[in-house]
Coordinates of C-alpha atoms and ligand atoms in Angstrom, one line a residue:
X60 CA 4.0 -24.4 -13.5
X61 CA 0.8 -23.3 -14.5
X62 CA -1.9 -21.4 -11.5
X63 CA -5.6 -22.3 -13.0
X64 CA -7.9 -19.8 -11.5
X65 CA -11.0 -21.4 -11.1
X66 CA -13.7 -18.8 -11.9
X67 CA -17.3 -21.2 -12.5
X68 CA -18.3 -22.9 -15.4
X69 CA -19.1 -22.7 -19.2
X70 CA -22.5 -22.8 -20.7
X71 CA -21.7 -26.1 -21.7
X72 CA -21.0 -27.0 -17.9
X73 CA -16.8 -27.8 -17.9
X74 CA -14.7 -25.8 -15.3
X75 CA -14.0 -21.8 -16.4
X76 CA -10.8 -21.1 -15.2
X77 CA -7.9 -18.0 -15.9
X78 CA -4.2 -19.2 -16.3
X79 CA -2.7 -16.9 -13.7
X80 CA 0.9 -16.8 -15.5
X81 CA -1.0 -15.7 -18.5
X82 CA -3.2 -12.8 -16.9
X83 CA 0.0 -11.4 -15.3
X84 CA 1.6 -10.5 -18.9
X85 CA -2.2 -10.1 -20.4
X86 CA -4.1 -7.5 -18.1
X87 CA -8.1 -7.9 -18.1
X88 CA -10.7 -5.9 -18.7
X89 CA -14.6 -6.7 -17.2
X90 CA -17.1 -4.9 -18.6
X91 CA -21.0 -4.8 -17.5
X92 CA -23.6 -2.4 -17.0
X93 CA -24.4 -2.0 -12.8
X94 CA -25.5 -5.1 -11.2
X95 CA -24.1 -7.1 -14.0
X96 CA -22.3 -8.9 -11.0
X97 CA -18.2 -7.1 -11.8
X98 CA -17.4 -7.1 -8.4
X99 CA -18.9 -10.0 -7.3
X100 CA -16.4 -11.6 -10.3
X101 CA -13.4 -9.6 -9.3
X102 CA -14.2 -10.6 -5.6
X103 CA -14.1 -14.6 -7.2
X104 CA -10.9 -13.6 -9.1
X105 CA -9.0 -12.1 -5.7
X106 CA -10.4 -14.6 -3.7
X107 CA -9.0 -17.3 -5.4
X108 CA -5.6 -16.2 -6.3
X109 CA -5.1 -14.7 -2.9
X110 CA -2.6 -17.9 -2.0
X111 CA -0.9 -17.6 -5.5
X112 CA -0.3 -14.0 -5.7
X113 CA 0.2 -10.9 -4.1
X114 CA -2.6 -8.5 -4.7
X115 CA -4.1 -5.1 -4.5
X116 CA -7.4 -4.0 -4.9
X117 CA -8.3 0.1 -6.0
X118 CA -12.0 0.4 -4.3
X119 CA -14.3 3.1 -4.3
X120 CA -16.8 2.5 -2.6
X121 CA -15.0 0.5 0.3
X122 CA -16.9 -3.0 -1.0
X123 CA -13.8 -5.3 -0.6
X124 CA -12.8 -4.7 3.0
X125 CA -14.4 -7.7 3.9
X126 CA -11.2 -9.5 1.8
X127 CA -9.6 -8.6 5.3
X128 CA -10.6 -11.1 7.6
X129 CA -10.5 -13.8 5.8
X130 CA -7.4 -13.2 3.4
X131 CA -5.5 -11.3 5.8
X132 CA -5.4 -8.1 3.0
X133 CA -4.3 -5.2 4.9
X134 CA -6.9 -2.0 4.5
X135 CA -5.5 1.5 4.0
X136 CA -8.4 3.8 4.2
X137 CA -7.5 6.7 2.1
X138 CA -9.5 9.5 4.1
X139 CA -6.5 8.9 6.9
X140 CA -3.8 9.6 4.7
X141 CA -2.1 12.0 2.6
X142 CA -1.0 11.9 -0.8
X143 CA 2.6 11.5 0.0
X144 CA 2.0 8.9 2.9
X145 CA 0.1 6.8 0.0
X146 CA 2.9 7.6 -2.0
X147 CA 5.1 6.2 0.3
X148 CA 2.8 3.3 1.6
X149 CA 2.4 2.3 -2.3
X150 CA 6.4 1.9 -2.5
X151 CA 6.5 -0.2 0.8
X152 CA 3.3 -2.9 -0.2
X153 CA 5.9 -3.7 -2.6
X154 CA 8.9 -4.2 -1.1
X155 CA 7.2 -6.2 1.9
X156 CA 5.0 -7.8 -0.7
X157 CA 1.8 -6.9 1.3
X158 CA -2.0 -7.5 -0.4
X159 CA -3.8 -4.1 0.5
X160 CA -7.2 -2.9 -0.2
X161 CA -7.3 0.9 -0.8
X162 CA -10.6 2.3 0.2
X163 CA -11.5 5.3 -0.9
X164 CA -15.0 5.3 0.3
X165 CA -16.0 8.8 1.4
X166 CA -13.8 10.9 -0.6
X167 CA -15.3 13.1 -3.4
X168 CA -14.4 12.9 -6.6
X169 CA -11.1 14.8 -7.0
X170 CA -9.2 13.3 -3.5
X171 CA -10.4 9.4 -5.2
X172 CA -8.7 10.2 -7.5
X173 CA -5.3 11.9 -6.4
X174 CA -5.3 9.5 -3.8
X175 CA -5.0 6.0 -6.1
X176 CA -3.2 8.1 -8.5
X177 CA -0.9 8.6 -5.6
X178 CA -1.0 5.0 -4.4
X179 CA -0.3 3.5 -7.7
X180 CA 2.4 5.9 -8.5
X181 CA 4.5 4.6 -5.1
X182 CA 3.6 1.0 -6.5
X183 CA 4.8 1.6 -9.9
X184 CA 8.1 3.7 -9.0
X185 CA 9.6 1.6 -6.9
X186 CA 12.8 0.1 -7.3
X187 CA 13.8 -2.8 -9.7
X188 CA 14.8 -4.9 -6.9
X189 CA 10.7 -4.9 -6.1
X190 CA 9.4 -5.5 -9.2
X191 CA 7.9 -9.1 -8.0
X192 CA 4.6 -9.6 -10.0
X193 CA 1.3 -8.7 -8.5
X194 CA -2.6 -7.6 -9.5
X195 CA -3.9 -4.7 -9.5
X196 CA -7.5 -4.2 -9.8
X197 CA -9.5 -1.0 -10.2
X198 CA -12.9 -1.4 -10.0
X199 CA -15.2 1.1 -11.7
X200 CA -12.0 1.9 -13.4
X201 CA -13.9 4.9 -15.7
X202 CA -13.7 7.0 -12.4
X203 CA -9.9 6.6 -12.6
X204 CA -9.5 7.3 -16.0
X205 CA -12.6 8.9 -17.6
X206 CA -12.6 9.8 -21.4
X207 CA -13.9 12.9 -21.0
X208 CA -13.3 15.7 -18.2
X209 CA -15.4 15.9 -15.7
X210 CA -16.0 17.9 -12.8
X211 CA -12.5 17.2 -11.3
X212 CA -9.7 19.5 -11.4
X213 CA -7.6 19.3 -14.5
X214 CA -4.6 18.4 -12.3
X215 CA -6.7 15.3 -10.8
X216 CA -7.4 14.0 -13.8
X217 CA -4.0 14.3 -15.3
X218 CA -2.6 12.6 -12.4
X219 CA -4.9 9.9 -12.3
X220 CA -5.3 8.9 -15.3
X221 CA -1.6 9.2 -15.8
X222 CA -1.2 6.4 -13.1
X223 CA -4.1 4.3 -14.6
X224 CA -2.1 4.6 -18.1
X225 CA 1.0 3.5 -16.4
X226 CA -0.5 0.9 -14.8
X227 CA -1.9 -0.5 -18.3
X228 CA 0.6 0.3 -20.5
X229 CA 4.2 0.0 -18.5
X230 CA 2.9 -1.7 -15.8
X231 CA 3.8 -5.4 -17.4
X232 CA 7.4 -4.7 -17.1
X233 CA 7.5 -3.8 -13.8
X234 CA 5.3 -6.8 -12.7
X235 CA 1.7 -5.0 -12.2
X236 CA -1.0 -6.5 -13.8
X237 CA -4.1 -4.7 -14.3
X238 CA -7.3 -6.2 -13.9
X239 CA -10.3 -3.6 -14.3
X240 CA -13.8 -2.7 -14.6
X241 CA -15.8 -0.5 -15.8
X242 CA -19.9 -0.4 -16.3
X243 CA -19.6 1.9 -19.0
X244 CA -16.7 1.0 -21.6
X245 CA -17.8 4.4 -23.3
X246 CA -16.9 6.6 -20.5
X247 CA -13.5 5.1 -20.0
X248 CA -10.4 6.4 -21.9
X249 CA -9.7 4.5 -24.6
X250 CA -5.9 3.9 -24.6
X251 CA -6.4 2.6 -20.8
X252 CA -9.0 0.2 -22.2
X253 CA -7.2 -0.6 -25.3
X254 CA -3.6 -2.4 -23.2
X255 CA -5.9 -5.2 -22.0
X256 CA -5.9 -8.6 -23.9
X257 CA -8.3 -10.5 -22.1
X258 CA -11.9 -9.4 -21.5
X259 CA -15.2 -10.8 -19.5
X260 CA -17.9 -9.1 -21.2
X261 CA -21.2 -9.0 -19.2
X262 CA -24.7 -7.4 -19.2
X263 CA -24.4 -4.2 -21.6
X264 CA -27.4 -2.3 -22.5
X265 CA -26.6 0.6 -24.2
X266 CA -25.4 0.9 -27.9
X267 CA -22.6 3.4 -27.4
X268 CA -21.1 0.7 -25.3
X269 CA -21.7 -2.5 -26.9
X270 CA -20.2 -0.7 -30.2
X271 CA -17.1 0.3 -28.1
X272 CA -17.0 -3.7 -27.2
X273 CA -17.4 -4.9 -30.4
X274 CA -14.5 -2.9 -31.3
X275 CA -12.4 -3.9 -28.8
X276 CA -13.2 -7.2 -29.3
X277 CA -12.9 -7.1 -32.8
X278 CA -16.4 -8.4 -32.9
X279 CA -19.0 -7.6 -35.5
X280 CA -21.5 -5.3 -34.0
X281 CA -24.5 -7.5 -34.6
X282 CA -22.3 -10.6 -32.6
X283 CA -22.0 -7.9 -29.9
X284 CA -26.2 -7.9 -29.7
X285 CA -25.9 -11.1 -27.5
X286 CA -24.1 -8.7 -24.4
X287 CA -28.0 -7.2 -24.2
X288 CA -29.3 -11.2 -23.2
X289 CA -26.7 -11.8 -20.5
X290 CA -27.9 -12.3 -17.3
X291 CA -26.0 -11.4 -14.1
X292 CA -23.0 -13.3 -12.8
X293 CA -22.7 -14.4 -16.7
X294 CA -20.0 -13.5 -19.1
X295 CA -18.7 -13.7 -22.8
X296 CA -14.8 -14.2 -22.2
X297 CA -11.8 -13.9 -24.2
X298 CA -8.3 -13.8 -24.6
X299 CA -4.8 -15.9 -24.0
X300 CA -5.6 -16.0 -20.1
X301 CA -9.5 -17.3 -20.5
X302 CA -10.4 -18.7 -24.1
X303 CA -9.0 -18.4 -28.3
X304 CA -12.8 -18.4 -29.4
X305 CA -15.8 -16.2 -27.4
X306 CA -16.6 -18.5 -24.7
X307 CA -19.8 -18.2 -22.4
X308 CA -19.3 -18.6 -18.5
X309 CA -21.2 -18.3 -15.8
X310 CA -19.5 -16.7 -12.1
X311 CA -19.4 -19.3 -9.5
X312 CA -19.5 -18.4 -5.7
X313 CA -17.8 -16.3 -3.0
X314 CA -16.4 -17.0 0.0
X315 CA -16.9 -13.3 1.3
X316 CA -20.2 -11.1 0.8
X317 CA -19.6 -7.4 -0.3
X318 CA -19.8 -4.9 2.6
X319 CA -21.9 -3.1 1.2
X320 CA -24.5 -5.9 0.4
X321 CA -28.0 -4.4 -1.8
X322 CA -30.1 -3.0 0.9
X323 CA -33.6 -5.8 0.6
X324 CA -36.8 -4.8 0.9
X325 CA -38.5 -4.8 4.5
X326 CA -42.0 -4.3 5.8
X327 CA -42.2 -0.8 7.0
X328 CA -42.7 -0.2 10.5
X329 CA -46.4 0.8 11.9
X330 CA -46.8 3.8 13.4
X331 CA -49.5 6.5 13.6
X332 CA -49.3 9.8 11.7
X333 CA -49.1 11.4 15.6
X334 CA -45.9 9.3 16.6
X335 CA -44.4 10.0 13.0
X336 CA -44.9 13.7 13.3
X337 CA -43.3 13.6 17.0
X338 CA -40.5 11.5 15.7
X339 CA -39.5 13.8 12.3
X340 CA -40.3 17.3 13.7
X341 CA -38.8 17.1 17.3
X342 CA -36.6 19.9 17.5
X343 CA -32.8 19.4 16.4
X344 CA -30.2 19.1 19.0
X345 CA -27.4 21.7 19.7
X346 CA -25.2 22.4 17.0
X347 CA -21.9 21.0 18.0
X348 CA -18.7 23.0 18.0
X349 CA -16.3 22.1 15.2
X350 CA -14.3 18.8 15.5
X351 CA -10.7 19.2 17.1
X352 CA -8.0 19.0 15.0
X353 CA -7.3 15.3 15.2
X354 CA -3.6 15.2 16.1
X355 CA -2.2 17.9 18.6
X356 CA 1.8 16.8 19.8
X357 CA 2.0 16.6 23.3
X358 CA 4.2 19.4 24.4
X359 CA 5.8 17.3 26.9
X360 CA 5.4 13.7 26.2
X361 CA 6.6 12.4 28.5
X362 CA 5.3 14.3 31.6
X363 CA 1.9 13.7 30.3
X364 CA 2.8 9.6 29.9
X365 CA 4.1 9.6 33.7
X366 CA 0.9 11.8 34.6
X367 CA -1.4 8.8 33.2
X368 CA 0.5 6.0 34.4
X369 CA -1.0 7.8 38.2
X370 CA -3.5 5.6 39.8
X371 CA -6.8 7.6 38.9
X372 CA -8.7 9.5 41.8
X373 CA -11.0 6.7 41.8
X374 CA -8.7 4.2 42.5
X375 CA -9.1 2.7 46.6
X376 CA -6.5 5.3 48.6
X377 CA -5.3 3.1 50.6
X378 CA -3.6 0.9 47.8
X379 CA -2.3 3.7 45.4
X380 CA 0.5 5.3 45.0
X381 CA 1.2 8.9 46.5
X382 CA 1.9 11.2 43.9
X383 CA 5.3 11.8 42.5
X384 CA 7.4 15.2 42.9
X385 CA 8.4 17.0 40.0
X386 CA 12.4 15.5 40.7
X387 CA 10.8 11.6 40.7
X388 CA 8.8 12.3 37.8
X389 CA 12.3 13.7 36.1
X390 CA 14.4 10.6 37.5
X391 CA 11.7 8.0 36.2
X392 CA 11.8 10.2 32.9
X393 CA 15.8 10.5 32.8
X394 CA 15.7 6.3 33.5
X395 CA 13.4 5.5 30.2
X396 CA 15.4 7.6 28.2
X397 CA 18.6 5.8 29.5
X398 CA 17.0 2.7 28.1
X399 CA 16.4 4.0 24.9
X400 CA 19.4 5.3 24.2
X401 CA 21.1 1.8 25.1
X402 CA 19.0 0.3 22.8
X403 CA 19.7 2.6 19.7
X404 CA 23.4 2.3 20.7
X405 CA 23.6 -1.2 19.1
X406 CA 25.0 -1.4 15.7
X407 CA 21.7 -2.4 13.8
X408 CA 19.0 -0.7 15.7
X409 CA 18.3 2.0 12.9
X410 CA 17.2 -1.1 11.1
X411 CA 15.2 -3.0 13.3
X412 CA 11.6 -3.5 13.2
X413 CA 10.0 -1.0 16.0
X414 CA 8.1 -3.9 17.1
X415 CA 11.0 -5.7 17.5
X416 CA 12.4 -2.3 19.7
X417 CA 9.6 -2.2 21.6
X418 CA 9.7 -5.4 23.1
X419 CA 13.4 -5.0 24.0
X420 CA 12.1 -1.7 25.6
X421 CA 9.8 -3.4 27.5
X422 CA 12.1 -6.2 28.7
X423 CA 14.8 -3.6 29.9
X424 CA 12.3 -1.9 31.5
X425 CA 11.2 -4.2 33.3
X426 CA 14.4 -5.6 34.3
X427 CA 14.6 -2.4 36.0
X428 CA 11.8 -2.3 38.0
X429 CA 10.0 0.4 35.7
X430 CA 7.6 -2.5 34.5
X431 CA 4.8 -0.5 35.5
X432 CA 5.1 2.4 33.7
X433 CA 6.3 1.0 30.3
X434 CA 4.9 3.6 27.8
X435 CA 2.6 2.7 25.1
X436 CA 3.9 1.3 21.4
X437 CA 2.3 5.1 20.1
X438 CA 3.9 7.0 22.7
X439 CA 6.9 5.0 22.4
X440 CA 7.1 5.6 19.2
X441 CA 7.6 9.3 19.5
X442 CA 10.5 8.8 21.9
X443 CA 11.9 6.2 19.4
X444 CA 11.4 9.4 17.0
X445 CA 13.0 11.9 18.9
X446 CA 15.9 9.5 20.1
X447 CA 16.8 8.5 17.0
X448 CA 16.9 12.2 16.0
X449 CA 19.1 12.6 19.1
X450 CA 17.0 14.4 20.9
X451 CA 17.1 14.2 24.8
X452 CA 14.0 15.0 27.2
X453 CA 15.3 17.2 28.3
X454 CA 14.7 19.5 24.7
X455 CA 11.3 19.2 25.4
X456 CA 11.6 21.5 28.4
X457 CA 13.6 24.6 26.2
X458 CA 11.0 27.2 24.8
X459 CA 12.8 27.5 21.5
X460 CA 11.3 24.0 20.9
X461 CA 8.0 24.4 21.7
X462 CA 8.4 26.4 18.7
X463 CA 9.7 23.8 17.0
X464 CA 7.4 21.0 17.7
X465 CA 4.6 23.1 16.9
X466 CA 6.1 23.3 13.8
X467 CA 7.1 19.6 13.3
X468 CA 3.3 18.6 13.8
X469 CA 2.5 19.3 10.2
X470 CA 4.7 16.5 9.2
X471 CA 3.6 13.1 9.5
X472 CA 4.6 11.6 12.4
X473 CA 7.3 8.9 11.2
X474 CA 8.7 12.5 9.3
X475 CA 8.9 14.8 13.0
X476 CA 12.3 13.2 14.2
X477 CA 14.5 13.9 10.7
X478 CA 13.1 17.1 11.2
X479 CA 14.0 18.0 15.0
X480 CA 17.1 16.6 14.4
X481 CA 17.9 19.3 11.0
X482 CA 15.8 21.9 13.7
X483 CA 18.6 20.7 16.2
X484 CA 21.3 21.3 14.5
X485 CA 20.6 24.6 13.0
X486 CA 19.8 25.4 16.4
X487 CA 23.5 24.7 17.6
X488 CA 24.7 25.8 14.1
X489 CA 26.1 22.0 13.8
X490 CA 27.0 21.2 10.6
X491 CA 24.0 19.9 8.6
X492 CA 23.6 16.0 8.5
X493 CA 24.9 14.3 5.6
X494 CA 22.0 12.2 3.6
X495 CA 23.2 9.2 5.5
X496 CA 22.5 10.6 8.5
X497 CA 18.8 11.8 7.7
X498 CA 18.1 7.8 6.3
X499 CA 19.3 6.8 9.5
X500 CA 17.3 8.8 11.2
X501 CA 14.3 7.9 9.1
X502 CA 15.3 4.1 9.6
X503 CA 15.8 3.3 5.9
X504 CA 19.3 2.7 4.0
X505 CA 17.9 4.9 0.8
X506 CA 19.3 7.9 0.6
X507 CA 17.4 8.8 -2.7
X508 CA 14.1 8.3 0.5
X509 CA 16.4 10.9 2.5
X510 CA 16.8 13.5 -0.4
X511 CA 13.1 13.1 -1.2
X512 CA 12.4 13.2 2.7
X513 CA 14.0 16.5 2.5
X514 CA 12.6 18.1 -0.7
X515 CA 9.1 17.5 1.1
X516 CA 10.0 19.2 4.6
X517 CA 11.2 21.6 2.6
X518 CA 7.7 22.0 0.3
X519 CA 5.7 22.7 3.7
X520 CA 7.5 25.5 4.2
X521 CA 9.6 24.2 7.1
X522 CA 13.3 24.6 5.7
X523 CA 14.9 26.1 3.2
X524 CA 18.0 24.1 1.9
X525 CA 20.8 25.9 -0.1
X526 CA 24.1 24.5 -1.2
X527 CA 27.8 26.4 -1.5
X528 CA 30.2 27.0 -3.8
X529 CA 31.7 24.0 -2.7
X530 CA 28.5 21.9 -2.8
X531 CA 28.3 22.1 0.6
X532 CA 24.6 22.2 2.0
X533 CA 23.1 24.7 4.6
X534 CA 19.8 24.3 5.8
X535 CA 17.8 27.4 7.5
X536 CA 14.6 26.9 9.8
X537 CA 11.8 29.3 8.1
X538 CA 10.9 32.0 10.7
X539 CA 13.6 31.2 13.1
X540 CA 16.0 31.5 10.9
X541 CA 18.6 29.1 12.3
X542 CA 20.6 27.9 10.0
X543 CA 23.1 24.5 10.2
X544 CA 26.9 24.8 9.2
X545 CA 27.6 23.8 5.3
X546 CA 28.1 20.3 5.3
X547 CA 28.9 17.7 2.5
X548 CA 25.6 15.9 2.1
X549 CA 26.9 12.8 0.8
X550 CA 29.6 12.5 4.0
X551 CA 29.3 8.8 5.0
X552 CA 29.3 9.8 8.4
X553 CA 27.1 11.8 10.3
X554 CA 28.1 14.8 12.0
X555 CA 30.7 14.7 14.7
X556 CA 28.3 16.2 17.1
X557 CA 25.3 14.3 15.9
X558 CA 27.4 11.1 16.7
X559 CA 28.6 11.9 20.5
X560 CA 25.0 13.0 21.0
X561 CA 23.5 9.7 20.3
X562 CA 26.2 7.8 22.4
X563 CA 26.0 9.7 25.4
X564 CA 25.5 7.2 27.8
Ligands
ADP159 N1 -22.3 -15.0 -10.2 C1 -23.1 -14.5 -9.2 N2 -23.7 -15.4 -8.3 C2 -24.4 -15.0 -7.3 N3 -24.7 -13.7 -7.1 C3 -24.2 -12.7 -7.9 C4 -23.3 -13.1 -8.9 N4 -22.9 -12.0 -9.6 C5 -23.5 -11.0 -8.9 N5 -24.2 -11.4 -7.9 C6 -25.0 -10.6 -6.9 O1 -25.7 -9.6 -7.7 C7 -25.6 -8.3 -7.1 C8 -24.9 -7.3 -8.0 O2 -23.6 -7.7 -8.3 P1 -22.3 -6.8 -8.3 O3 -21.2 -7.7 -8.5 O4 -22.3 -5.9 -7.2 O5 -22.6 -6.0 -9.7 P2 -21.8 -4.8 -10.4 O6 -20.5 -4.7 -9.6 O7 -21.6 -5.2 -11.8 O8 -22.6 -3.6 -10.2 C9 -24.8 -8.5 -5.8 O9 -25.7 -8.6 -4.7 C10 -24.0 -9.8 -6.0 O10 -23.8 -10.5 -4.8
MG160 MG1 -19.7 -3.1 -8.6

């Protein structure tokens, strides 16, 4: 079968199109000075394969978002997220074969580029079981991978243009296609430019460029003169996915616009000199303070959920309810976590979906008359965490772990509960839990995710892991200085204790 991706039309007025099978083994380059209309033709290119083919885009300036609503892309915005949740989030678009947009929009310079460098690398190291074909595109792909340095850290640059080498280079193997663009061919590294086969060649004005074309193109340099007479939305293409002989065609329409459309002129808005001085000179406000820190863990997460499941002052007094006592509050408490538990006890729960959990959480609860104060999917979420970790409430009330997840709150939040459960164990001086147990706890069967998992706790400064003569391991809580039992990390089972602690219903 053959995917024709209909892209507009030839000079000469037939149908343009790009054999999909073709452009997955062939990579693309798009080159164009700004305002050639690139995106525009990458927007053409995404919408139109979006049925055929899974599909991420790499976007600086936050232009394809709009993808979202109608082709249901999912949008990562990289300001959110580490390095090592991209990481992690690149691994996982594969495996659930998920079309993202990465936006990157409102990073500087150095964190746009560690963080697709760290997005692509999750994408391009995951397992051979994954390696389903997809594109990639980068768009202003000489910000990724620049020929010369910049002002970026050397370590940025490595990284990212390591990743944007991968992608080009050993990315065909693994099922990434490339697709890039760049509005200056001369400031992007040449071995990244070099891997493509195919190329859509728009608007160029410069010489340093058009030469670099030609070259590519294997053009002479006077043939390359006609790039300087393009106008925008039209392209010379060529290669095995778009045309044997230079071919000229013209970019047909969108279904989406660009976010960030080209701000139009407007009439400017009358006003006298008086009202404009007024307006521009009126004294600033108040500084404010500095912004919180965003995420602060609730020390007691469950106090604070029955606290604002209460029926708010406001509410008529007559028809609320009269405040609980601390031994309700501790019943209704003990009662949700009896429901957990009975849910993790089945065989498969590690595995299953936490939407899936949820709802049975919220069926059980309401089964037993606790409907009204279901927690929240986030708060549940932290109680699936902690429970999984097998971690009781009734933790939360000991000092020592106040300490502890204080601590923890560095971590993301999907990484707190492998982490209270090591803290937990070194605590008791339990043997530490095998790998098996950690993926467990972390709801994945990898254990190569569980040893990484722990090699990253263990980077924050969090833990120290050591192994005995016997290859045992021991890990010690920095500070506290708790430290497990040696254990045999590559025991099938988990811990003895770890086990009756999760089944203690
Ligand atoms: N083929 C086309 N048809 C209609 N409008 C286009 C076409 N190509 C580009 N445009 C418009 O021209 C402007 C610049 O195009 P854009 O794709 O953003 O350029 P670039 O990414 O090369 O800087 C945008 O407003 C875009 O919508
Ligand atoms: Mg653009």
């Amino acid at each position: 079968m053959t995917v024709a991706i209909e892209m507009g039309q030839t000079t000469a007025g037939a149908s343009a199109a790009i054999d999909l099978e073709e452009l997955l083994a062939t990579r693309l380059l798009v080159q164009g000075n700004s305002g050639s209309g690139k995106s525009h033709l990458l927007r053409r290119l995404l919408e139109q394969s979006a049925p055929w083919v899974q599909q991420t885009i790499i976007d600086p300036e936050g232009d394809f978002v709009t993808l979202a609503e109608r082709f249901g892309h999912l949008v990562i915005d990289a300001e959110d997220h580490t390095e090592r949740s991209l990481q992690v989030a690149g691994e996982r678009v594969r495996i659930h074969r998920v079309s993202t947009v990465l936006n990157l929009e409102g990073l500087d310079a150095e964190n746009q580029m560690r963080r697709a460098a760290a997005f692509l690398g999750g994408m391009f190291e995951v397992a051979r079981d994954h390696w389903y074909p997809m594109l990639v595109v980068v768009d202003e792909a000489q910000l990724f991978a620049p020929a010369i340095a910049g002002e970026v850290s050397d370590e940025a640059r490595k990284l990212s243009l390591g990743a944007m080498t991968n992608l080009m280079c050993r990315g065909r193997k693994r099922g990434l296609a490339g697709i890039i663009a760049t509005q200056r061919l001369a400031k992007l590294a040449k071995n990244v430019a070099a891997e493509a086969s195919n190329f859509l060649m728009g608007r160029t004005f410069l010489d340093i460029d058009m030469a670099r074309a030609a070259d590519l193109l294997g053009m002479e340099r006077r043939q390359a003169e006609a790039f300087r007479d393009l106008e925008r939305g039209q392209f010379m293409a060529l290669g095995p996915a778009l045309s044997r002989r230079p071919l000229g065609l013209r970019i047909g329409p969108t279904d989406t616009q660009p976010r960030n459309a080209a701000p139009r002129l407007m009439p400017l808005p009358e006003a006298t000199l008086e009202d404009a001085r007024a307006i521009i000179l009126a004294a600033p406000p108040p500084e404010t303070a500095a912004r919180p820190p965003r995420r602060t863990p609730p020390p007691d997460l469950l106090s604070q959920l029955m606290a604002a499941k209460q029926p708010a002052p406001e509410t008529d007094p007559e028809t609320a309810e009269p405040p609980l006592s601390a031994e309700q509050l501790a019943e209704r408490r003990e009662r949700l976590d009896r429901i957990l538990r009975a849910i993790l006890a089945e065989p498969d729960a590690g595995f299953r979906a936490i939407g899936v959990l949820y709802q049975e959480f919220v069926v059980r609860c309401r089964i037993e008359g606790l409907g009204a104060v279901v927690p929240e999917l986030t708060d549940f979420r932290r109680m699936l965490t902690r429970a999984r970790a097998g971690l009781g409430t009734e933790m939360a009330e000991d000092d020592a772990w106040q300490d502890v997840s204080l601590r923890a709150a560095i971590l993301p939040e999907d990484m707190q509960g492998v982490f209270m459960m090591i803290a937990r164990a070194a605590k008791e001086g339990w043997p530490c839990p095998s790998d098996a147990a950690i993926a467990r706890a972390y709801g994945t069967h990898s254990l190569r995710r569980a040893r990484h998992l722990l090699t990253y706790i263990e980077e924050q400064g969090l833990i120290v892991c050591q192994l005995d003569g016997a290859g045992r391991r021991i890990v010690t809580l920095v500070e506290l200085a708790w430290a497990t039992a040696a254990a045999d990390p590559n025991a099938d089972e988990a811990p003895p204790e770890a086990a009756c602690n999760s089944s203690s219903l």
